[in-house]
XYZ file of C-alpha atoms in Angstrom:
662
model
C 0.172 0.179 0.173
C 1.610 3.092 -1.153
C -0.431 5.545 1.408
C -2.824 4.328 3.832
C -4.262 7.854 4.266
C -5.511 7.882 0.594
C -7.386 4.627 1.219
C -8.716 5.697 4.471
C -9.727 8.808 3.544
C -11.823 7.324 0.768
C -13.525 4.985 3.346
C -13.939 7.508 6.140
C -13.924 11.034 4.796
C -16.006 10.802 1.995
C -16.058 14.499 1.406
C -13.559 13.567 -1.382
C -15.891 11.540 -3.045
C -15.736 13.735 -5.867
C -12.135 13.974 -6.599
C -12.909 17.305 -8.550
C -12.945 19.083 -4.861
C -9.174 18.380 -5.416
C -8.861 20.581 -8.410
C -10.100 24.163 -7.571
C -9.183 25.170 -11.297
C -10.462 28.552 -12.539
C -13.788 29.548 -12.389
C -15.192 28.782 -15.807
C -18.026 30.279 -17.886
C -19.602 26.544 -17.865
C -20.265 27.009 -14.374
C -21.029 30.355 -13.793
C -24.349 31.497 -12.000
C -25.791 33.877 -14.584
C -29.362 34.559 -15.869
C -29.901 32.548 -18.797
C -30.765 33.961 -22.135
C -31.650 30.671 -23.476
C -33.091 27.305 -22.879
C -31.755 24.492 -24.863
C -34.409 21.743 -25.393
C -32.627 19.189 -27.512
C -29.814 18.070 -29.120
C -28.995 15.520 -32.251
C -25.622 14.829 -32.101
C -23.582 12.780 -34.878
C -19.841 11.832 -33.516
C -17.123 9.951 -34.795
C -14.548 8.786 -32.115
C -10.999 7.739 -33.271
C -9.087 6.482 -30.052
C -5.729 6.022 -31.731
C -5.727 9.269 -32.961
C -7.513 10.787 -29.786
C -9.783 12.811 -31.876
C -13.460 13.597 -32.270
C -15.371 14.976 -35.204
C -19.168 15.975 -34.380
C -22.245 17.522 -35.947
C -24.518 18.946 -33.091
C -27.794 20.169 -33.915
C -29.115 22.557 -31.082
C -32.825 23.374 -30.391
C -33.363 26.087 -28.092
C -35.924 28.831 -27.285
C -34.866 32.492 -26.568
C -35.762 33.674 -23.260
C -34.975 37.326 -23.916
C -34.472 39.094 -27.294
C -30.568 38.948 -27.712
C -28.290 39.586 -30.463
C -25.519 37.255 -29.223
C -25.543 33.692 -27.863
C -23.125 32.203 -25.653
C -22.309 28.589 -25.398
C -19.754 26.504 -23.677
C -17.520 24.443 -25.902
C -14.281 22.374 -24.905
C -11.822 24.821 -25.782
C -9.356 21.847 -27.755
C -12.400 21.641 -30.040
C -12.332 23.670 -33.078
C -15.515 24.953 -34.583
C -15.647 24.615 -38.439
C -19.020 26.309 -39.129
C -22.469 27.108 -37.383
C -25.480 27.474 -39.597
C -29.185 28.252 -38.588
C -32.076 26.218 -39.896
C -32.203 27.741 -43.252
C -28.223 26.735 -43.531
C -27.307 30.346 -43.375
C -23.272 30.643 -42.073
C -23.540 32.478 -38.472
C -20.610 34.134 -37.281
C -18.890 33.582 -33.916
C -15.795 33.860 -32.290
C -14.022 32.154 -29.047
C -14.430 34.043 -25.763
C -12.976 33.673 -22.295
C -12.291 30.185 -20.997
C -13.361 28.184 -23.936
C -16.883 29.967 -24.323
C -18.234 30.468 -27.772
C -20.124 33.559 -28.783
C -22.548 33.094 -31.901
C -24.005 35.867 -33.298
C -27.532 35.118 -35.595
C -28.385 36.916 -38.805
C -30.870 38.944 -37.029
C -31.427 39.380 -33.001
C -33.420 36.332 -31.444
C -37.005 36.931 -30.759
C -38.199 36.489 -27.268
C -40.308 32.828 -26.959
C -39.287 31.968 -30.485
C -37.464 28.275 -31.203
C -34.485 28.013 -32.981
C -32.579 25.087 -34.365
C -28.411 25.757 -34.933
C -26.009 23.209 -36.508
C -22.445 23.065 -34.961
C -19.536 21.437 -37.122
C -16.738 20.893 -34.765
C -13.847 18.628 -34.022
C -10.348 18.240 -32.280
C -7.977 16.285 -30.273
C -9.118 15.262 -26.835
C -5.962 13.810 -25.124
C -5.208 15.935 -21.963
C -6.800 18.235 -19.707
C -5.973 21.462 -21.896
C -9.146 23.397 -22.851
C -11.177 22.067 -20.086
C -13.259 23.551 -17.814
C -11.076 22.761 -14.688
C -7.289 23.082 -14.897
C -5.622 19.958 -14.248
C -8.370 17.420 -14.568
C -9.601 15.639 -17.478
C -13.512 15.358 -18.298
C -13.168 14.802 -21.998
C -10.714 11.954 -23.214
C -10.400 10.194 -26.338
C -8.122 7.070 -26.530
C -7.265 3.381 -25.481
C -8.675 1.234 -23.541
C -11.217 3.592 -22.566
C -12.894 6.793 -24.084
C -14.994 9.232 -21.615
C -16.895 12.361 -22.888
C -18.595 13.325 -20.055
C -21.505 15.924 -19.966
C -19.109 18.301 -17.546
C -16.326 18.198 -20.166
C -18.583 20.136 -22.634
C -17.950 17.996 -25.429
C -20.709 19.366 -27.294
C -22.485 22.941 -27.198
C -24.394 23.750 -24.124
C -25.480 25.905 -21.477
C -26.920 25.846 -17.757
C -24.556 23.005 -16.643
C -26.942 20.882 -14.305
C -29.974 23.187 -14.564
C -31.015 23.543 -17.970
C -32.522 19.965 -18.950
C -32.853 18.678 -22.606
C -33.273 15.446 -24.699
C -30.717 14.222 -26.846
C -30.279 11.580 -29.766
C -26.853 10.815 -30.028
C -25.252 8.678 -32.913
C -21.486 7.377 -32.554
C -19.227 5.857 -34.583
C -16.286 3.781 -33.087
C -13.750 1.475 -34.742
C -14.543 -2.410 -34.724
C -14.231 -3.703 -31.148
C -15.411 -0.971 -29.178
C -18.257 -0.950 -27.083
C -20.313 2.304 -26.346
C -22.460 3.153 -23.765
C -24.612 6.256 -23.346
C -28.342 7.438 -22.112
C -31.560 6.133 -23.792
C -32.324 2.702 -25.507
C -29.238 0.556 -26.119
C -28.511 -2.416 -28.254
C -25.693 -3.721 -30.234
C -23.942 -1.483 -32.573
C -24.616 -1.613 -36.482
C -22.386 -1.960 -39.019
C -21.283 1.469 -40.499
C -19.021 2.560 -43.261
C -15.193 2.180 -43.377
C -15.637 -1.038 -41.079
C -17.111 1.304 -38.100
C -19.755 0.542 -35.629
C -22.428 2.774 -34.972
C -24.409 2.867 -31.894
C -27.530 5.110 -31.316
C -29.046 6.658 -28.011
C -32.141 8.466 -27.754
C -32.991 9.946 -24.164
C -36.322 11.552 -24.793
C -37.291 13.069 -21.604
C -35.689 16.362 -20.137
C -32.609 15.446 -18.519
C -28.467 15.561 -18.613
C -27.886 12.740 -20.926
C -24.752 14.183 -22.314
C -22.220 11.528 -21.214
C -20.708 8.734 -23.722
C -18.444 6.122 -22.761
C -16.567 3.654 -25.370
C -14.122 1.368 -24.517
C -12.542 -2.351 -24.914
C -14.705 -3.429 -22.268
C -15.352 -7.329 -21.476
C -19.047 -8.601 -22.271
C -21.104 -7.101 -19.748
C -21.920 -8.852 -16.185
C -25.748 -8.673 -15.525
C -27.050 -9.715 -12.636
C -30.686 -8.764 -13.750
C -31.823 -7.849 -16.995
C -31.731 -4.187 -16.135
C -28.217 -4.031 -14.636
C -24.973 -4.262 -16.643
C -21.589 -3.935 -15.498
C -18.894 -2.807 -18.165
C -14.916 -3.319 -17.155
C -12.012 -3.693 -19.018
C -9.986 -7.100 -18.693
C -8.060 -5.561 -15.834
C -11.200 -5.439 -13.297
C -13.087 -8.524 -14.632
C -12.507 -10.449 -11.654
C -14.208 -7.613 -9.267
C -17.052 -7.239 -11.636
C -19.428 -10.243 -10.522
C -19.457 -9.056 -7.009
C -19.895 -5.421 -7.681
C -22.788 -6.381 -9.892
C -24.178 -7.665 -6.969
C -23.790 -5.034 -4.949
C -25.153 -2.611 -7.607
C -28.067 -4.766 -7.643
C -28.465 -4.280 -3.947
C -27.856 -0.377 -3.911
C -30.427 -0.130 -6.946
C -33.015 -2.436 -5.027
C -32.755 -0.282 -1.860
C -33.021 3.117 -3.566
C -35.951 1.953 -5.637
C -37.773 0.966 -2.060
C -36.596 4.073 -0.639
C -37.639 6.646 -3.157
C -39.971 4.974 -5.766
C -39.406 3.661 -9.121
C -36.850 5.659 -11.069
C -37.425 7.207 -14.613
C -35.823 4.504 -15.750
C -35.027 0.705 -14.511
C -31.902 0.592 -16.494
C -28.413 1.057 -14.734
C -25.075 0.809 -16.582
C -21.811 0.948 -14.163
C -19.193 1.452 -16.247
C -15.284 1.742 -15.513
C -13.538 4.965 -15.588
C -9.939 5.362 -16.041
C -8.015 6.498 -12.928
C -7.006 9.858 -14.463
C -9.934 11.651 -14.069
C -13.123 12.162 -11.474
C -13.582 8.831 -9.283
C -17.212 8.581 -10.285
C -19.740 10.606 -12.433
C -23.554 9.914 -13.183
C -25.668 10.432 -16.102
C -29.234 8.876 -16.967
C -29.061 5.441 -16.484
C -25.274 5.759 -16.082
C -22.907 5.357 -13.033
C -18.987 5.648 -13.920
C -16.629 4.172 -11.470
C -13.010 4.743 -11.648
C -11.517 0.919 -12.176
C -9.253 1.510 -8.893
C -12.400 2.050 -7.151
C -14.341 -1.061 -8.345
C -14.290 -3.895 -5.769
C -12.491 -2.142 -3.075
C -13.613 -2.768 0.622
C -15.988 -0.176 1.510
C -16.418 1.383 -1.938
C -19.806 0.694 -2.039
C -20.547 3.525 -0.202
C -19.072 5.513 -3.448
C -21.183 3.316 -5.545
C -24.399 4.256 -3.767
C -23.808 7.767 -3.771
C -23.411 8.107 -7.671
C -26.527 5.754 -8.318
C -28.454 7.982 -5.581
C -28.277 10.632 -8.312
C -30.524 8.654 -10.655
C -33.288 10.239 -8.390
C -31.527 13.101 -7.292
C -30.004 14.823 -10.054
C -31.356 13.048 -13.356
C -34.914 12.719 -12.228
C -35.117 16.080 -10.685
C -32.504 19.057 -10.623
C -31.951 22.216 -9.219
C -33.374 25.289 -10.685
C -29.967 26.990 -10.181
C -26.706 26.225 -8.310
C -28.241 27.706 -5.322
C -30.334 24.919 -5.006
C -27.750 22.265 -5.662
C -27.786 21.092 -2.058
C -31.396 19.469 -2.532
C -29.650 16.859 -4.954
C -26.159 16.942 -3.952
C -27.221 16.648 -0.161
C -29.804 13.901 -0.584
C -27.302 11.701 -2.881
C -24.870 12.110 0.009
C -28.055 11.169 2.745
C -28.946 8.339 0.024
C -25.547 7.039 0.388
C -25.621 7.111 4.543
C -29.156 5.462 4.369
C -27.823 2.357 2.453
C -24.881 2.303 4.912
C -27.439 1.897 7.559
C -29.520 -0.432 5.925
C -26.212 -2.676 5.274
C -24.443 -2.098 8.276
C -26.423 -0.742 11.121
C -27.146 2.394 13.112
C -23.880 2.619 14.701
C -22.373 2.613 11.135
C -24.336 5.588 10.454
C -23.357 7.203 13.819
C -19.835 6.827 12.779
C -20.267 7.995 9.252
C -22.204 10.959 10.340
C -19.239 12.515 12.542
C -16.990 12.994 9.288
C -19.850 14.283 7.325
C -20.477 16.979 10.115
C -16.763 17.648 10.249
C -17.140 18.383 6.305
C -20.145 20.073 6.575
C -18.605 22.493 8.999
C -15.321 22.591 6.897
C -16.375 25.699 5.187
C -19.555 26.764 6.624
C -19.089 30.702 5.573
C -22.147 31.417 3.597
C -25.606 29.899 3.442
C -26.350 26.995 1.451
C -28.659 28.893 -0.812
C -25.761 31.343 -2.007
C -23.479 28.064 -2.849
C -24.004 29.287 -6.482
C -21.463 32.053 -6.297
C -18.857 29.455 -5.742
C -16.726 27.411 -8.443
C -18.663 24.157 -8.608
C -15.614 22.457 -8.485
C -14.120 23.837 -5.538
C -13.898 22.517 -2.118
C -16.310 24.919 -0.757
C -18.998 24.183 -3.151
C -18.929 20.285 -3.155
C -18.509 20.534 1.309
C -21.587 22.554 1.453
C -23.788 21.011 -1.199
C -22.831 17.476 -0.523
C -22.206 17.401 3.325
C -24.192 20.102 4.716
C -26.676 19.428 2.561
C -26.549 15.849 3.752
C -26.826 16.880 7.088
C -29.879 19.124 6.647
C -31.738 15.996 5.181
C -30.641 14.103 8.473
C -31.513 16.779 10.972
C -34.911 17.037 8.966
C -35.334 13.350 9.223
C -34.706 13.733 12.988
C -37.194 16.529 13.134
C -40.427 14.961 11.380
C -39.661 11.154 11.870
C -39.199 8.225 9.378
C -42.485 8.206 8.028
C -42.927 12.057 7.214
C -39.207 12.092 5.808
C -40.036 9.168 3.561
C -43.243 11.276 2.282
C -41.202 14.313 1.940
C -38.755 12.550 -0.326
C -41.301 10.721 -2.477
C -43.514 13.646 -2.925
C -40.287 15.789 -3.847
C -39.528 13.374 -6.817
C -43.063 12.631 -7.731
C -44.099 16.495 -8.066
C -40.974 17.690 -10.154
C -40.120 14.231 -11.872
C -38.003 15.502 -15.229
C -38.454 19.133 -13.810
C -36.068 21.467 -12.067
C -36.832 22.511 -8.151
C -36.305 25.369 -6.054
C -35.429 25.353 -2.158
C -38.785 27.176 -1.864
C -40.376 24.222 -3.553
C -38.684 21.762 -1.405
C -39.835 23.711 1.652
C -43.576 23.728 0.927
C -43.510 19.971 0.314
C -41.493 19.577 3.623
C -44.045 21.408 5.733
C -47.063 19.891 3.477
C -46.012 16.232 4.158
C -44.947 16.807 7.682
C -47.678 18.820 8.806
C -45.192 21.245 10.731
C -43.917 24.763 10.731
C -40.334 24.210 9.532
C -39.662 28.181 8.898
C -37.172 28.292 11.844
C -35.366 25.031 10.911
C -34.648 26.132 7.023
C -33.812 29.922 8.174
C -31.185 28.543 10.275
C -29.603 25.835 8.196
C -30.183 26.819 4.504
C -30.170 30.866 4.535
C -27.670 30.833 7.595
C -24.130 29.744 8.425
C -22.685 28.238 12.097
C -23.934 25.790 14.199
C -24.444 25.779 17.705
C -22.100 24.638 20.631
C -24.207 23.252 23.553
C -23.604 23.606 27.089
C -25.741 22.077 29.720
C -26.101 23.546 33.261
C -28.311 21.393 35.742
C -29.153 20.393 39.317
C -30.708 17.401 40.684
C -33.608 17.636 43.562
C -35.166 14.831 45.518
C -38.938 15.038 45.388
C -40.833 14.184 48.371
C -43.167 11.095 49.082
C -40.842 8.915 47.202
C -41.912 10.460 44.023
C -38.345 10.502 42.396
C -36.110 12.946 41.260
C -36.598 16.699 39.163
C -33.709 17.835 37.266
C -33.724 21.440 36.474
C -31.573 22.867 33.801
C -30.422 25.222 31.158
C -29.118 24.455 27.685
C -26.860 27.380 26.173
C -25.676 27.895 23.018
C -24.376 30.868 21.001
C -26.782 31.421 17.931
C -29.535 33.870 19.112
C -31.754 33.095 15.993
C -31.752 29.335 16.897
C -35.048 27.642 17.107
C -35.206 23.937 17.134
C -36.512 20.726 19.263
C -33.670 19.077 20.570
C -33.286 15.651 22.680
C -32.266 15.493 26.012
C -31.281 12.010 27.760
C -31.422 11.500 31.183
C -29.607 8.390 32.669
C -30.800 7.211 35.720
C -30.278 4.618 38.100
C -33.234 2.963 36.446
C -34.127 3.355 33.027
C -33.096 6.202 30.647
C -35.617 9.100 29.703
C -35.664 11.230 26.723
C -37.664 14.356 26.404
C -37.657 16.778 23.573
C -36.539 20.344 24.727
C -37.418 23.259 22.246
C -34.134 24.997 22.166
C -34.746 28.656 21.520
C -32.225 31.546 21.356
C -29.039 31.501 23.423
C -30.686 30.082 26.976
C -33.450 27.690 27.300
C -34.593 26.172 30.573
C -36.143 22.611 31.297
C -37.512 20.510 34.127
C -37.547 16.520 33.857
C -38.997 14.283 36.579
C -37.618 10.768 36.864
C -37.978 8.199 39.206
C -34.604 7.041 39.685
C -31.750 9.308 40.469
C -29.937 11.335 37.060
C -26.528 10.118 36.599
C -25.922 11.920 33.456
C -27.625 14.312 31.258
C -26.768 14.286 27.833
C -27.921 16.716 24.552
C -28.686 15.210 21.304
C -27.397 11.792 22.515
C -28.057 10.282 18.992
C -26.391 13.263 16.908
C -29.540 14.481 14.839
C -28.342 18.022 15.156
C -25.170 19.723 13.404
C -23.304 21.251 15.984
C -19.668 22.410 16.898
C -17.636 20.350 19.913
C -14.303 20.565 20.738
C -13.614 16.934 19.153
C -15.409 18.258 16.211
C -13.097 21.338 15.560
C -10.060 18.443 15.631
C -11.800 16.824 12.893
C -12.528 19.801 10.779
C -8.783 20.872 10.932
C -7.734 17.463 9.900
C -10.001 17.270 7.216
C -9.139 20.685 5.888
C -5.636 19.713 6.020
C -6.414 16.567 4.153
C -7.785 18.402 1.242
C -5.033 20.817 1.349
C -2.216 18.419 1.072
C -4.094 16.647 -1.722
C -4.275 20.134 -3.595
C -0.353 20.223 -3.129
C -0.623 22.697 -0.440
C 1.727 20.912 1.815
C 2.632 23.760 4.085
C -1.465 24.835 4.612
C -2.238 21.167 5.255
C 0.536 21.215 8.243
C -0.733 24.417 9.482
C -4.230 22.626 9.757
C -2.721 19.597 11.414
C -1.094 21.275 13.907
C -4.245 23.147 14.653
C -5.745 19.878 15.732
C -3.184 19.018 17.923
C -3.438 22.526 19.270
C -7.046 22.007 20.332
C -6.096 18.221 21.307
C -2.493 17.338 21.942
C -3.537 13.639 22.072
C -4.952 13.614 18.460
C -3.490 10.348 17.335
C -4.938 11.149 13.631
C -3.615 14.644 13.697
C -0.260 13.202 14.525
C -0.533 10.374 11.810
C -1.567 12.814 9.364
C 1.792 14.697 10.013
C 3.618 11.628 9.969
C 2.254 10.540 6.462
C 3.643 14.304 5.192
C 6.862 13.662 6.408
C 7.077 9.945 5.240
C 6.209 11.172 1.729
C 8.838 13.817 1.998
C 11.360 11.048 2.873
C 12.008 13.095 6.195
C 12.063 10.020 7.967
C 13.215 11.057 11.294
C 10.431 13.703 11.679
C 8.147 11.022 10.382
C 9.186 8.337 12.819
C 8.700 10.855 15.625
C 5.043 11.675 14.604
C 4.439 8.062 14.247
C 5.462 7.489 17.849
C 3.315 10.504 18.793
C 0.444 8.954 17.254
C 1.069 5.646 19.490
C 1.238 8.089 22.567
C -2.021 9.367 21.558
C -5.548 8.957 22.404
C -5.893 5.896 19.868
C -8.622 7.351 17.812
C -9.215 5.840 15.245
C -7.923 2.631 16.212
C -6.563 1.896 12.650
C -3.809 4.590 13.557
C -1.982 1.945 15.967
C -1.438 -0.803 13.337
C -0.433 1.586 10.757
C 1.621 3.685 12.482
C 3.705 0.173 13.470
C 3.509 -0.930 9.807
C 4.977 2.621 8.516
C 7.671 2.510 11.280
C 8.678 -0.709 9.971
C 8.979 0.603 6.421
C 11.397 3.406 7.661
C 13.746 1.036 9.576
C 13.874 -1.158 6.221
C 14.533 1.871 4.487
C 17.204 3.278 6.576
C 18.962 -0.477 6.546
C 17.657 -1.676 10.136
C 16.025 -5.137 9.280
C 15.892 -6.333 13.055
C 13.810 -3.176 14.003
C 11.724 -3.305 11.102
C 10.894 -6.777 11.855
C 9.905 -5.859 15.273
C 7.459 -3.150 14.418
C 5.780 -5.394 11.751
C 5.448 -8.043 14.734
C 3.871 -5.409 16.926
C 1.415 -4.519 14.000
C 0.125 -8.084 13.681
C -0.204 -7.951 17.539
C -3.144 -5.557 17.421
C -5.132 -7.874 15.147
C -6.498 -5.013 13.188
C -6.617 -5.674 9.578
C -8.095 -2.021 8.350
C -7.249 -1.508 4.839
C -5.296 -4.686 4.576
C -2.829 -3.721 7.284
C -2.082 -7.380 8.694
C -1.417 -8.553 5.315
C 1.188 -5.864 4.449
C 2.877 -6.323 7.578
C 2.847 -10.097 7.042
C 4.441 -9.576 3.390
C 7.198 -7.023 4.827
C 8.249 -9.825 7.326
C 8.789 -12.168 4.461
C 10.505 -9.129 2.271
C 12.014 -6.130 3.342
C 10.033 -2.784 2.230
C 11.806 -0.631 -0.345
C 10.695 2.598 -1.809
C 9.145 2.671 -5.020
C 11.504 3.767 -7.952
C 10.758 7.632 -8.894
C 9.987 8.280 -12.578
C-alpha cells in the first residue's frame, strides 16, 4: 500500500467522494451563475471517435428557445475543439468567436425573438488527449484514447449552456472502430455496421434531463445480475465485476424501495480510467474509476453515484443555489444505504465525518452556494455534506414516515423538472404538517452551528416521588429555534425528552423516578453542532484536502491546529507523519508516528498502521531487525483495517523498498 492515508480517507472522509474537489481550477463560464438567455431543449449529435488519433469529429443540432431578445448567444464548448461552422435552420452561416474560458459567442443573422424556438447546427472537432481546454485546470473530463474513451457531460464536448440546470433531450449517434463498445443514455442495443468497417451506436433520451455522457472502450462482455443492470469493465477489473454487480443490484433495489421507481429501471455501471474523477453519473449511467471497483468499503461511493439517478437525473436544481437538494440527498442516500447494510452504529460513525465536512467551509449560506465554482472544495463540502446534514436533521425532526413522504412527493411532483429550495420547503411542511420556517432559516439561509453547554441541578422530590432535574441549555446562536433531544440516564431506566431550544438560553424541567447520573444533549447526533472534538476533525479534514491539492504547508498548519485543540490526537499526528514520510523526512516521520502511538488511539487503525509505517522506515534505513519488530507489533494488534495485517506479514518476509521514482 503506497499510502494508507489515501485509502482510509476514501473510506471515512467521503467529502472527497468527488475528486474534483481536489482541483479547484479556474472559474469557468460553464459554471457561472448567470441569468440564462436561452433554454436548450434538445440535441441531435452525430459523433465519430478515433481512439488511436485521440480525435473527435462531430455535428450537433441544437434546438433552443430564446428567453429574451438577444443579438449574441453564448455557448460553452471544450477549448480543444475547433468549430468549423455554425448554421441556422435555413443553412445560413452564422458568425462567431471564441471567448474567455472556452466560451463560444455566436451572432445570429437577426436578433433572437423572445419565446421563439431556433435550431442551429455546429460542425466541430479536435484532439482530446489531455486536460488542455477543459473546464477544470489539471483535470480531464473529456478524453479520447485507449482503452477507455470518456466524454462526460461536465467536459462540455458538445455546445451547451446551464450546466446541471438546463434540462434537454438528446439523440446521439456514435461511430467507433470495430471492437469497441459504447454506452450512453437511452435505448441501447448492439452496435450496427457503419461505413469504413466502423460500428455505430444510437442513443435516444426523450425526457428532459442530462444525457450528455458517452463512454467507449474495449470492455469485457457485460456482467448482468439482472436484465436491467449491466457492469462494463476492462479485462484488468474483470475479476471484481461479479461482486460489484451484486452490490449494484442491492443498492438499486434499496433506493427503489426508499425513493420509488426511477425514471428508468436501467443502470449501466461503467469503468472509468483512474486519471479523471472517481465517479460521474448520467441518466442510466454510473461511472466508477477502475481502482474503486471492488475495493472494500467502496460501496458507499457506488451508492452515492446511483442515488443521483433520482437526485440529479430525475429532478435537478433550478439554479446552483439549489444544488444542495440533489447533492445533499445523494450523500444522505449513501448514508441511508450504509445504515441499511451495516446498521445504525455505522451511520453514527459516518455522520461524524459528514459533520466535519459540513463545517469545514461553513462561511456562506447553502442558498448562496451558486456564487462558488462547482468544482471548488467549498461548493462540494457545502452542497454534499452540509446538504446531507440538512436531510439528516430534517429526518430527526419529522420522523422516518414523514421524511419518506417528503422525499417521494418531491420526486413525484418535480419528475423531469427543476426544483427550487422554496419548492422543497413547501413540500416538507405539507408532508410533515409542521411549521419548518425556523429550521430552514437556520440551516439553509444561515451559517454556523450551535455549541451546546448544559447546566443542571438534581433535586429529590418528597413522598418517594423520585427526582427533578432543573437545567438550562446554552448555545451561541441567537436565532436558533429547534427541538433537541435530552437524554437523562438514571439508576433505573433512561429517560428522553424533547426540549425546544430557542435563542441562547433554554430552561427545562424533567422528573424521573431514578436518580439521574448523566444528562446528555442530542445523544443520537441528529443536530449539526460544534464541539472541541469536532473542531479537531474539521482541521484534520481541511488539512487532508490541502495536502491533496499540493499545499503541504497549509495542510501541516491545519494538522497543527488540530494538535493545539487536542495534543493527544492520534489522527493529527498520523497525518503529519504521513507528510514527512512522503517527503522522505524519515526521522520526523518516526517521531510523529511515535506521537500517534502515545496519543488517544482514535481512530483505532492509527496504531496498526503506525507500526507498519515505522517498520518501513527501518527497512529503508537498513535496520531490518527493528523493522521486523515493528511489523510483529502491528500483527499483535489484530487490526486488519485496509489490509494492514496483510502488509505487515508481507514485509516480514520481504524488506520494504521505496518505489522507483519516474
